[in-house]
Every structure is written in structure tokens, then in C-alpha cells.
CSV table of C-alpha atoms in Angstrom, one decimal:
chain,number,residue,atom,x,y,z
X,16,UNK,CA,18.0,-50.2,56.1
X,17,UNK,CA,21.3,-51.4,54.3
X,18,UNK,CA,19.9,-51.5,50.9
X,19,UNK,CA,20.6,-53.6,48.1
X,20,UNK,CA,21.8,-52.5,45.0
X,21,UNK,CA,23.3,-55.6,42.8
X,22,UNK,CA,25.1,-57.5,45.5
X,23,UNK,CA,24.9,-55.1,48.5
X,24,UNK,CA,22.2,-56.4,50.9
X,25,UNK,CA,22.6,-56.3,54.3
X,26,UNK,CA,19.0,-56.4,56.6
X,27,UNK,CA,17.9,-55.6,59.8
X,28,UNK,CA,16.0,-58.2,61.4
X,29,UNK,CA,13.5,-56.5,63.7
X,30,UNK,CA,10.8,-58.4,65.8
X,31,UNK,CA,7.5,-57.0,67.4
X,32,UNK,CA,5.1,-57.6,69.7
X,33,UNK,CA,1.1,-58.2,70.4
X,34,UNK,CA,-1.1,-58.3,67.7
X,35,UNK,CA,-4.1,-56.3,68.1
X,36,UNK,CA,-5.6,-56.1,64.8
X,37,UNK,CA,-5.5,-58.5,62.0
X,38,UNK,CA,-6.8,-57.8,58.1
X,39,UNK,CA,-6.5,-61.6,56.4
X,40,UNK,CA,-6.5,-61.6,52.4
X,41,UNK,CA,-8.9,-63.9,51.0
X,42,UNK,CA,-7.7,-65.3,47.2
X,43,UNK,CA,-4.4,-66.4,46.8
X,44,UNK,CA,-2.9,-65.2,43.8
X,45,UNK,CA,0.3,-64.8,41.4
X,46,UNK,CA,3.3,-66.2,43.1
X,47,UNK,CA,3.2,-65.1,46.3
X,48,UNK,CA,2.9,-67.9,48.7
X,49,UNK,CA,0.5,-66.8,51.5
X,50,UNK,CA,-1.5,-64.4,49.9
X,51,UNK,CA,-1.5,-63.4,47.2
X,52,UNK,CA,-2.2,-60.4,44.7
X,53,UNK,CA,-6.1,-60.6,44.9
X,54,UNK,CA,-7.3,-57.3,46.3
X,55,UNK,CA,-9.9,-58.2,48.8
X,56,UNK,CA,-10.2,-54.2,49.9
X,57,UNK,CA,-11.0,-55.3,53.5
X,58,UNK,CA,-10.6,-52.1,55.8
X,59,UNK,CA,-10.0,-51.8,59.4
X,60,UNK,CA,-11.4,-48.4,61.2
X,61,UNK,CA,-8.7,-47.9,64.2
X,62,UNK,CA,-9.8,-44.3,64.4
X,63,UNK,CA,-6.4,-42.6,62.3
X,64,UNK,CA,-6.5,-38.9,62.9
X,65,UNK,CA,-7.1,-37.3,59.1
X,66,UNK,CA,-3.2,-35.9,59.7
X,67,UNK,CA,-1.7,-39.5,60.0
X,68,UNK,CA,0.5,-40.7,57.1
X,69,UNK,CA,0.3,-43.8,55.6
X,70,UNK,CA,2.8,-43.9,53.0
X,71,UNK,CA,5.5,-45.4,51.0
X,72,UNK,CA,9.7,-44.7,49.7
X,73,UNK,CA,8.8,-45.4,46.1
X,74,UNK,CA,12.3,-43.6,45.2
X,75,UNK,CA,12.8,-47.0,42.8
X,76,UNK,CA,10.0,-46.3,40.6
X,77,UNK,CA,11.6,-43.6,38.0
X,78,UNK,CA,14.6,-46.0,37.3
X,79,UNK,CA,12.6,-49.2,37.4
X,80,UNK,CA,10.6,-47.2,34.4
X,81,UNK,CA,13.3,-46.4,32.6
X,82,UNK,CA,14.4,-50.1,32.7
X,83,UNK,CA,10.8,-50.9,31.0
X,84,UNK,CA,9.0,-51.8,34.4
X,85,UNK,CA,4.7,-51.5,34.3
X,86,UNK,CA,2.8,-51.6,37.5
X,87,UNK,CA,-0.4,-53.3,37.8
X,88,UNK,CA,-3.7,-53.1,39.7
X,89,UNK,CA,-4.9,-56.4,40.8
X,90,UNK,CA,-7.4,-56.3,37.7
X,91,UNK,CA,-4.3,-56.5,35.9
X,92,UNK,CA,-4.6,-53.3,34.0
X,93,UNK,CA,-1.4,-51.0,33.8
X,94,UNK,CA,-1.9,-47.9,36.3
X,95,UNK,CA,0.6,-45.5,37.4
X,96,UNK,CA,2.5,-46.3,40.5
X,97,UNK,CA,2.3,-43.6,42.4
X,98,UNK,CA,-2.0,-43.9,41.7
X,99,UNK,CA,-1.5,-47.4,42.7
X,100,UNK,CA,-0.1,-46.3,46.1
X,101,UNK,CA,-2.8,-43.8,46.3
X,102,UNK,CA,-5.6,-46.2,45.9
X,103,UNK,CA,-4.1,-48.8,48.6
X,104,UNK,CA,-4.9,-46.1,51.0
X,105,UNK,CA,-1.4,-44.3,51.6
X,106,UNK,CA,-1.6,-40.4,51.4
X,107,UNK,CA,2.0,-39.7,51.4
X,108,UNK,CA,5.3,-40.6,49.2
X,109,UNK,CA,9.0,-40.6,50.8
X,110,UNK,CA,11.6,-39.6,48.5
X,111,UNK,CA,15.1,-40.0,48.8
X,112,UNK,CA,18.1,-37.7,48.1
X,113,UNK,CA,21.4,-38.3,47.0
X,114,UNK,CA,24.3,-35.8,46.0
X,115,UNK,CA,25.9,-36.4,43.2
X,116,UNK,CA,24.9,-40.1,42.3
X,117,UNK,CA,27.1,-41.7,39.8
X,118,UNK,CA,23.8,-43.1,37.9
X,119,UNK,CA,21.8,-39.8,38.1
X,120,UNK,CA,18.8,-41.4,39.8
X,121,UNK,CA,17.7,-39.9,42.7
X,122,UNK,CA,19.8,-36.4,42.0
X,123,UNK,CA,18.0,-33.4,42.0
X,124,UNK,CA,16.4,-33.4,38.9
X,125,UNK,CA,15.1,-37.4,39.5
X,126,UNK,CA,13.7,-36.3,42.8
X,127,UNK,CA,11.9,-33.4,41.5
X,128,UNK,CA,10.2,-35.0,38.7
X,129,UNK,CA,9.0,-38.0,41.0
X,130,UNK,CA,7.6,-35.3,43.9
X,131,UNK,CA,5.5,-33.6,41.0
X,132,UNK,CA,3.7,-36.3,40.1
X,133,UNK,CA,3.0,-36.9,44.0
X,134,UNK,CA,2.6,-33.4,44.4
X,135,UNK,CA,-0.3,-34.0,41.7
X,136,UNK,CA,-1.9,-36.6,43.6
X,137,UNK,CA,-2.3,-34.4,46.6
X,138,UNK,CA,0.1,-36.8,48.2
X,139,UNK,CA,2.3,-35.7,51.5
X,140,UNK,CA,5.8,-35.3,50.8
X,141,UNK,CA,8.9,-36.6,52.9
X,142,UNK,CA,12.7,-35.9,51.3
X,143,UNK,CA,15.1,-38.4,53.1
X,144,UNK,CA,18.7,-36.9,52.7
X,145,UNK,CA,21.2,-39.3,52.7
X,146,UNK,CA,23.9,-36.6,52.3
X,147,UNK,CA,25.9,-39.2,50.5
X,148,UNK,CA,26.4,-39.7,46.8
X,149,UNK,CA,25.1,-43.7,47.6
X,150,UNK,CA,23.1,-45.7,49.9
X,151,UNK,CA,23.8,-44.1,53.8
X,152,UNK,CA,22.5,-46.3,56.5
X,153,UNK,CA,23.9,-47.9,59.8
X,154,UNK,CA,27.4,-49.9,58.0
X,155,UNK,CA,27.5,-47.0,55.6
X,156,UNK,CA,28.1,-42.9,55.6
X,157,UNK,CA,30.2,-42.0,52.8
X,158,UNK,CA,30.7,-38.5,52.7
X,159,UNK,CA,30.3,-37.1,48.6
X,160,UNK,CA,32.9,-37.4,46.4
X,161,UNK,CA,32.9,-33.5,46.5
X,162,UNK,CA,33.3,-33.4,49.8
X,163,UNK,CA,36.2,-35.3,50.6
X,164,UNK,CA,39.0,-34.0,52.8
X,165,UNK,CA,36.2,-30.9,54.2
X,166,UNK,CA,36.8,-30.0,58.0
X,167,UNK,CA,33.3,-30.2,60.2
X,168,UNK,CA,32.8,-26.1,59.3
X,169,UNK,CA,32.9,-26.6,55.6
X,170,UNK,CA,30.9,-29.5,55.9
X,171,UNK,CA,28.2,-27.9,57.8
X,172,UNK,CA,28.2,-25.4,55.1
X,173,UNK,CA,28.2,-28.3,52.3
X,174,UNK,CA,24.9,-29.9,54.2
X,175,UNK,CA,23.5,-26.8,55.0
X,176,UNK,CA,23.8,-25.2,51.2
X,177,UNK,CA,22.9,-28.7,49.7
X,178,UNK,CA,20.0,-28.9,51.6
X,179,UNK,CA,18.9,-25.4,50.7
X,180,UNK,CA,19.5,-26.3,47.2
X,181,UNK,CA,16.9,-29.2,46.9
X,182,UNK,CA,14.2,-27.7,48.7
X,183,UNK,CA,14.5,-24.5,46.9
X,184,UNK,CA,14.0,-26.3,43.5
X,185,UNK,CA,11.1,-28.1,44.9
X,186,UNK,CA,9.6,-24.7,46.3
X,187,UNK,CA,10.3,-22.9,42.8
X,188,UNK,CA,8.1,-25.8,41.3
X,189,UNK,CA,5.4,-25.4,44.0
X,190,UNK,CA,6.1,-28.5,46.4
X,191,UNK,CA,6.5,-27.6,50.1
X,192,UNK,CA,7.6,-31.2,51.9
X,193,UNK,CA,5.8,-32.0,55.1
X,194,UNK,CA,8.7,-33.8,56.5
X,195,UNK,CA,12.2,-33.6,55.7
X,196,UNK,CA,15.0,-36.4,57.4
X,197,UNK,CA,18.2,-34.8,57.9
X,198,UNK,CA,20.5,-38.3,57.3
X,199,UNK,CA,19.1,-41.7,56.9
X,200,UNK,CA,19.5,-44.1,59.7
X,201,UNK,CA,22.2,-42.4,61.6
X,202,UNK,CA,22.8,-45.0,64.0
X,203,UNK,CA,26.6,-43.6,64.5
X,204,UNK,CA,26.1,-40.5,62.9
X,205,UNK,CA,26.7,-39.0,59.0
X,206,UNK,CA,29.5,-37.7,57.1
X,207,UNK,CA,32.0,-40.2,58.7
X,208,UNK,CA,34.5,-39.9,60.0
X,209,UNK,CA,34.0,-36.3,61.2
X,210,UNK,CA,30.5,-36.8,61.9
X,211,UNK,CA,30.6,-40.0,63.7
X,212,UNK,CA,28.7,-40.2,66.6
X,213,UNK,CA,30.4,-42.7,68.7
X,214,UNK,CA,33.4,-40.7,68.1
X,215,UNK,CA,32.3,-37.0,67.9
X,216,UNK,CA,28.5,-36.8,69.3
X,217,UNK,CA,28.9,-32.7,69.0
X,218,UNK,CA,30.1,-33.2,65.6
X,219,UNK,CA,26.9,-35.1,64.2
X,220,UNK,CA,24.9,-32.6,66.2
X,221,UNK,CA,26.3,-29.7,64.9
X,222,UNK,CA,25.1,-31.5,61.3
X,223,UNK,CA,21.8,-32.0,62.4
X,224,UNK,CA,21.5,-28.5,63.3
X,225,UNK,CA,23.0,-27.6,59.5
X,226,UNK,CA,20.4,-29.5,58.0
X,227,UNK,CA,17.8,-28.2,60.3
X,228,UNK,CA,18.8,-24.6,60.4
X,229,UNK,CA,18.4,-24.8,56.3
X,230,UNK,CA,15.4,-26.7,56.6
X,231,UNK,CA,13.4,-23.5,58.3
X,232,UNK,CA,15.3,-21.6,55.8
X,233,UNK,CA,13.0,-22.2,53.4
X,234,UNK,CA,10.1,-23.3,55.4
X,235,UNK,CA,9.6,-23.3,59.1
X,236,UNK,CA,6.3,-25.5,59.2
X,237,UNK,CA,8.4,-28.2,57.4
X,238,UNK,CA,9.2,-30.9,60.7
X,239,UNK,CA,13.2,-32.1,60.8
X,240,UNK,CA,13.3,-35.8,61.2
X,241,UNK,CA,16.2,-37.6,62.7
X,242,UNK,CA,16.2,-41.3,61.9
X,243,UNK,CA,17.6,-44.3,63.1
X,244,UNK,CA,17.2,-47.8,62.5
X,245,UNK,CA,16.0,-50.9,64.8
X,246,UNK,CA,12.6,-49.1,66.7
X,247,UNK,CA,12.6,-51.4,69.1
X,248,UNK,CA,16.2,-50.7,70.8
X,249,UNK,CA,15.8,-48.8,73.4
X,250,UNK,CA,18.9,-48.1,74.6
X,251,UNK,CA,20.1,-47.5,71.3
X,252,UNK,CA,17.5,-44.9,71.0
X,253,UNK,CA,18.1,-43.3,74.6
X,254,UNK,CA,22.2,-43.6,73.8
X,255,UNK,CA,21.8,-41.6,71.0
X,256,UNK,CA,18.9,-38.9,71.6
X,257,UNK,CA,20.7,-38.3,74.7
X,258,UNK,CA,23.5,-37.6,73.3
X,259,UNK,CA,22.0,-34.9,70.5
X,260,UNK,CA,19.7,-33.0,73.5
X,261,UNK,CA,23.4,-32.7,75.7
X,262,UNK,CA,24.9,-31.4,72.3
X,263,UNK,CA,21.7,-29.3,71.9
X,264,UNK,CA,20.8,-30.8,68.1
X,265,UNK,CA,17.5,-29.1,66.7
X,266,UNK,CA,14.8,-31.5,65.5
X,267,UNK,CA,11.2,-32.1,65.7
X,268,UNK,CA,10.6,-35.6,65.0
X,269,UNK,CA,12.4,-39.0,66.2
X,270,UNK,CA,12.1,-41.3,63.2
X,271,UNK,CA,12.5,-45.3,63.6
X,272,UNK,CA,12.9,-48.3,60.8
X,273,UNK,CA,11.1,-51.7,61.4
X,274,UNK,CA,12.2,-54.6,59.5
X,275,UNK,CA,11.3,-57.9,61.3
X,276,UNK,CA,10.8,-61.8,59.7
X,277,UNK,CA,8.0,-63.6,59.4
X,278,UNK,CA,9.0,-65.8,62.1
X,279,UNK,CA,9.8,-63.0,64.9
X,280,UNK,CA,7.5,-59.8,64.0
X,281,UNK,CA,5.4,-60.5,67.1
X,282,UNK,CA,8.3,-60.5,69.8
X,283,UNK,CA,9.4,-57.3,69.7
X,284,UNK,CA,6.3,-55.2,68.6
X,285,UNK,CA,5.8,-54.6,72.3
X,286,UNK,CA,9.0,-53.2,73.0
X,287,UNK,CA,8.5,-51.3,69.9
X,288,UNK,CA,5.6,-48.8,71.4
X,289,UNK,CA,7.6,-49.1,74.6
X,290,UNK,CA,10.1,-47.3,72.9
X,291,UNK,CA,7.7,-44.6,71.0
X,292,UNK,CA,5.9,-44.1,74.2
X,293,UNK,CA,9.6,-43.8,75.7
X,294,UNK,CA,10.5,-40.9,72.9
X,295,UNK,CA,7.8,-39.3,73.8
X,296,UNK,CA,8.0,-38.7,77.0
X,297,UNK,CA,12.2,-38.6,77.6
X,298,UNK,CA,12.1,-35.7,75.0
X,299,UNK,CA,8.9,-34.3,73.9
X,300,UNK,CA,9.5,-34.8,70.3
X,301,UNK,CA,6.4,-37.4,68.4
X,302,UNK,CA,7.8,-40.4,66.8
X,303,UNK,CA,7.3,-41.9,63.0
X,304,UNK,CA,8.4,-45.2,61.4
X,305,UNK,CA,9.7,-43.9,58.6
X,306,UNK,CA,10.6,-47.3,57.3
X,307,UNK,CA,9.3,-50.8,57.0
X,308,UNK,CA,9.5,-54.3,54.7
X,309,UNK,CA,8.9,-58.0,55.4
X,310,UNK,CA,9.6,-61.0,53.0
X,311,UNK,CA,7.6,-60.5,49.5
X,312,UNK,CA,6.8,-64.2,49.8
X,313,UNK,CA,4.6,-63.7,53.0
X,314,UNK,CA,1.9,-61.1,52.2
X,315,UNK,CA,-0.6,-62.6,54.3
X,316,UNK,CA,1.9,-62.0,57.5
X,317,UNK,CA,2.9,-58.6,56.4
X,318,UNK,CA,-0.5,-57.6,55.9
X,319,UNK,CA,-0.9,-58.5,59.8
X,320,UNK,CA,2.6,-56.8,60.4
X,321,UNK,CA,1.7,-53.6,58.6
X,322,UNK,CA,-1.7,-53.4,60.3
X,323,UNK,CA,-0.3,-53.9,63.8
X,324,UNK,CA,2.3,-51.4,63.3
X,325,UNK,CA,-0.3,-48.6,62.4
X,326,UNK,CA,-2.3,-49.4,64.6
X,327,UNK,CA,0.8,-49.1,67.9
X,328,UNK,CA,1.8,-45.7,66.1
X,329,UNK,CA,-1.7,-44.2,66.4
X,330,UNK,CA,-1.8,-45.2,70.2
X,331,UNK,CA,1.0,-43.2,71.2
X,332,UNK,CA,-1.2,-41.1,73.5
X,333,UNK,CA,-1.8,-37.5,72.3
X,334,UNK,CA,-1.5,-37.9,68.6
X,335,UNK,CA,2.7,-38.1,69.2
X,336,UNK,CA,2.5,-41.3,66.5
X,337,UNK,CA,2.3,-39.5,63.6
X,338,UNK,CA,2.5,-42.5,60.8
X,339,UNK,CA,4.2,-45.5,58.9
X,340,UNK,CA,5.7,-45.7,55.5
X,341,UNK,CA,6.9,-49.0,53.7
X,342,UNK,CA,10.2,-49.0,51.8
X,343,UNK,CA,10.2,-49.9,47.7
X,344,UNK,CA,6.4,-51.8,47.7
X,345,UNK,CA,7.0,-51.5,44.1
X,346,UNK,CA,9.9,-53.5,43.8
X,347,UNK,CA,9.5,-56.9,42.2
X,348,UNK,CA,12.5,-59.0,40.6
X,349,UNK,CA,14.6,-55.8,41.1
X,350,UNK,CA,18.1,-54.9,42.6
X,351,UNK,CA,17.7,-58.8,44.6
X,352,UNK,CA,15.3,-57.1,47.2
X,353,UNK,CA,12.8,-59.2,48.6
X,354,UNK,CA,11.0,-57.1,50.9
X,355,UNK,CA,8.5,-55.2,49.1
X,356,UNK,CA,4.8,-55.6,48.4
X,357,UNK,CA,4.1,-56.5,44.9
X,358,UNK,CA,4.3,-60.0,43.5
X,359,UNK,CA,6.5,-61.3,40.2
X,360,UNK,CA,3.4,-60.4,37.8
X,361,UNK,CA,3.8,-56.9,39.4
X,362,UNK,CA,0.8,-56.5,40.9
X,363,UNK,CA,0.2,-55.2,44.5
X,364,UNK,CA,0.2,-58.3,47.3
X,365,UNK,CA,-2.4,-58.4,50.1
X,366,UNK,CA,0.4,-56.6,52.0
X,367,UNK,CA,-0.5,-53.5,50.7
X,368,UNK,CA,-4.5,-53.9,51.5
X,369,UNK,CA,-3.1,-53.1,55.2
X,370,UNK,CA,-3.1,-49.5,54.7
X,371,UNK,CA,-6.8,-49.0,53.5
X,372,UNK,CA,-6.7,-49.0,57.3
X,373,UNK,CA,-8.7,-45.8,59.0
């Protein structure tokens, strides 16, 4: 997803199909329209496999501290975010990775000190390299500062040594990541304009394979993710997984974003798990949705949104779904994003009582 920071928003409306399975919160509460912040800790028992992750990107949470935010339980007493995701059901944290950001947050050092205290919590670990020293997504692939004006060899060797570099400081501190993405929606590629896939498919796979290659470096049983955005685009999804198995690009895992309205979340759900079931069986590689938000205002919907999605991931026959992760839950009156899953009074909205699905 295009994500905001100040002024820069830019969203993917995705819609979905069929809903199977509905959780419905019960007290309306805070400021949150349809739902609410009362936790009604209503679970659904689908079946998930032990192995399936339910998770969140709470990358925000170290700066929104610094900046004097407190999370809240729906009692209303301060808890720790990261034990706040933990006790909505979600067994795994996504972390995001930027090269030389001009803020500090989310270098090294931020990322490190956020996947300890997962690490802690016996949470699952995904890094998301952006290879960028800002937001990289479908409209945006900036290369880093640092490595302006570097030819596709020396940037294989920038991606493969930063890569290396990360994952070596979180192994020296005991943290071996599950699943690590090698760039964050690449819709057209990374490291633009070299690695541009439109332009230069062999280009962007020979930066997969960089990433990948110093992914296995460290640890072979961590699983490469390549991610793009809009899940339910098939042809999007065949155009470019096509184009990284004729340029033989090394990964294990094709990962999707789902951002859909209120109004349209049922449409395209379908065509959704078309597509999963599609991955699957085109390339032999499982599927996760690595990302996905709804309106703030509309918990009750994204409740029924999150549940649904969970729920068409863990059908993808032979355990290939392997799980769902929502972007920035945390995030209330912060950076003008209005897709996460806590209300004004920061506390978690009946959104997030969707993953005490099992």
C-alpha cells in the first residue's frame, strides 16, 4: 500500500467476494461508528492449522511512543502494544525495513529493538525490506540515497550485503524471522529505474535472487516472500510471476495486499481465492496476504472483512494459505491514516476481535 506519511496517501481500493463467516461485535463504543471498542471476545473455530499466522505490521508503534502515544485494552488500562496484539489472537508481528531513513525510525537499530520485544512474546517474525530509504510501494521505488547512480551488479551486491546486514544483527541478538519479503509491493519491480519490471523483468529478478540468495545466507529455513499489491488481479499476478519463473527468480512464497471499502469488500473476495488457488497451482509456491486495512470508522464491517479473508486463506487446499496480517491496527489520529483498528480513545475496535479466529 501507498502509505501516508503527513500528506502522502494514496490507497488501493480492493473488493472481495462471498462471505462465509461473520463475527458481529455487540456494544458500540468510543467513536467508532459501527462498532465500537467493546471487546465482546466472540471466537470463530474455522479449523487454522497451529502454523497459520495471524498477525499485524505494527512498524508505527516505536515512533508513535516516542511521540507520547499509550495503547489501551478495552478495559481501558494501558498495556503494551505488542501484548495487545497478542491477546487479540495474532501470533506474529511484521516489521518493516528501511536503509538509511532520514528520521531513524525503522533503521536497523529501530527494527531490532521492536523484533525483541516480539521475539519475547513468542511472536513470529516477518522483515518486509523496502530497500528504500522511504515508503516503496506500487507509485514509489526510490533507490537509497547511497545507492544512486549503482549499475544492476553493484546493486545486487548493495541488496544482497544490506540484507545480510539486518538479519545478521537480528541473529547476533537471537531472532531467526520466519518470513522475510524481498521488496514491498513490487508491482513494477524495485530499485527503479534499473530494476523496473515493465522495463527490465531480468533486472528485478536478478534482485529478487540477491535478496534471496542472502536470505539462505544466514538461514535457509527462513521462506523469501515476493509481494505485490491488489490480490484479486489476476492478470497482474500471472503478468508478473510469469515473468520472474522465465527470468528464473528464487522465492518461496507469493505475497498479496487487500485493501477494499466498506462498500465493495464483498465483490471481489471471490476472485481473490480464485487468484490464491490460481498461485498455487501455476507455480507451486503457497500464498500469504501480507497486508490488509479497511476504514477505522467501520469496525463492525472490517470485523466481517477480516474474518472472511482468514477464513479464504486457510481454504487454499493443502495448507498453501499460510496467513493474514493487518497493516498499523495501532494507528489512531496518526500520520492521516484511517485504516487501522483502534478507535480515537486508543483502544482496539471490534475489528481486531476477528483474529481470535481458530
Amino acid at each position: 500500500m501507498t502509505k501516508p506519511i503527513i500528506t502522502m496517501i494514496n490507497f488501493k481500493y480492493i473488493s472481495i467476494l462471498a462471505v462465509l463467516f461473520v463475527v458481529t461485535g455487540c456494544s458500540k463504543g468510543g467513536s467508532t461508528g459501527d462498532g465500537g471498542s467493546t471487546d465482546t471476545n466472540t471466537t470463530t473455530t474455522i479449523g487454522l492449522p497451529a502454523s497459520f499466522a495471524k498477525g499485524a505490521d505494527i512498524s508505527w508503534v516505536t515512533q508513535m511512543e516516542s511521540a507520547g502515544y499509550k495503547f489501551y485494552n478495552n478495559s481501558g488500562a494501558v498495556e503494551d502494544c505488542f501484548q495487545l496484539m497478542k491477546d487479540k489472537g495474532m501470533n506474529s508481528i511484521r516489521l518493516r525495513v528501511w536503509v538509511n531513513p532520514s528520521n531513524g525510525w525503522c533503521n536497523k537499530a529501530d527494527v531490532l529493538a521492536k523484533a525483541i520485544r516480539a521475539n519475547n512474546l513468542g511472536m513470529k517474525i516477518m522483515i518486509d525490506f523496502h530497500y528504500s530509504d522511504v515508503w516503496a510501494d506500487p507509485a514509489d521505488q526510490t533507490k537509497p540515497a547511497a545507492w544512486v547512480g549503482q549499475n544492476i551488479a553493484t546493486l545486487q551486491t548493495s541488496v544482497y550485503n544490506h540484507t545480510v546486514d539486518v538479519l545478521s544483527t537480528l541473529k547476533t541478538n537471537g531472532i531467526t524471522p520466519v518470513w522475510v519479503q524481498v521488496g514491498n509491493e513490487t508491482n513494477d519491480g524495485m530499485l527503479w529505474e534499473e530494476g523496473r519490471a515493465s522495463t527490465n523483468m531480468a533486472n528485478f529478478a536478478l534482485l529478487v535472487n540477491a535478496g534471496y540468495n542472502a536470505v539462505k545466507f544466514v538461514n535457509t529455513s527462513i521462506k523469501v516472500i515476493v509481494h505485490i499489491s491488489n490480490g484479486y488481479d489476476n492478470s497482474l499476478f500471472r503478468w508478473m510471476f510469469d515473468g520472474l519463473k522465465a527470468n528464473n527468480a528464487n522465492y518461496d512464497i507469493i505475497g498479496m495486499s487487500l485493501y477494499p471499502s466498506t462498500s465493495n469488500w464483498t465483490t471481489l473476495d471471490g476472485q481473490c481465492l480464485t487468484n490464491m488457488n490460481d498461485m498455487v497451482s501455476r507455480y507451486g509456491k503457497p500464498v500469504m496476504v501480507c497486508e490488509i486495512g479497511m476504514d477505522v470508522n467501520s469496525p463492525a464491517i472490517a470485523n466481517s472483512f477480516i474474518t472472511d479473508i482468514i477464513t479464504k486463506v486457510n481454504s487454499v487446499p493443502n495448507g498453501n494459505g499460510l496467513g493474514v496480517f493487518y497493516w498499523e491496527p495501532e494507528a489512531y489520529n496518526w500520520q492521516n491514516y484511517s485504516m487501522g483498528a483502534f478507535d480515537n480513545s486508543g483502544r482496539p475496535t471490534t475489528a481486531m476481535d476477528a483474529f481470535l479466529i481458530n
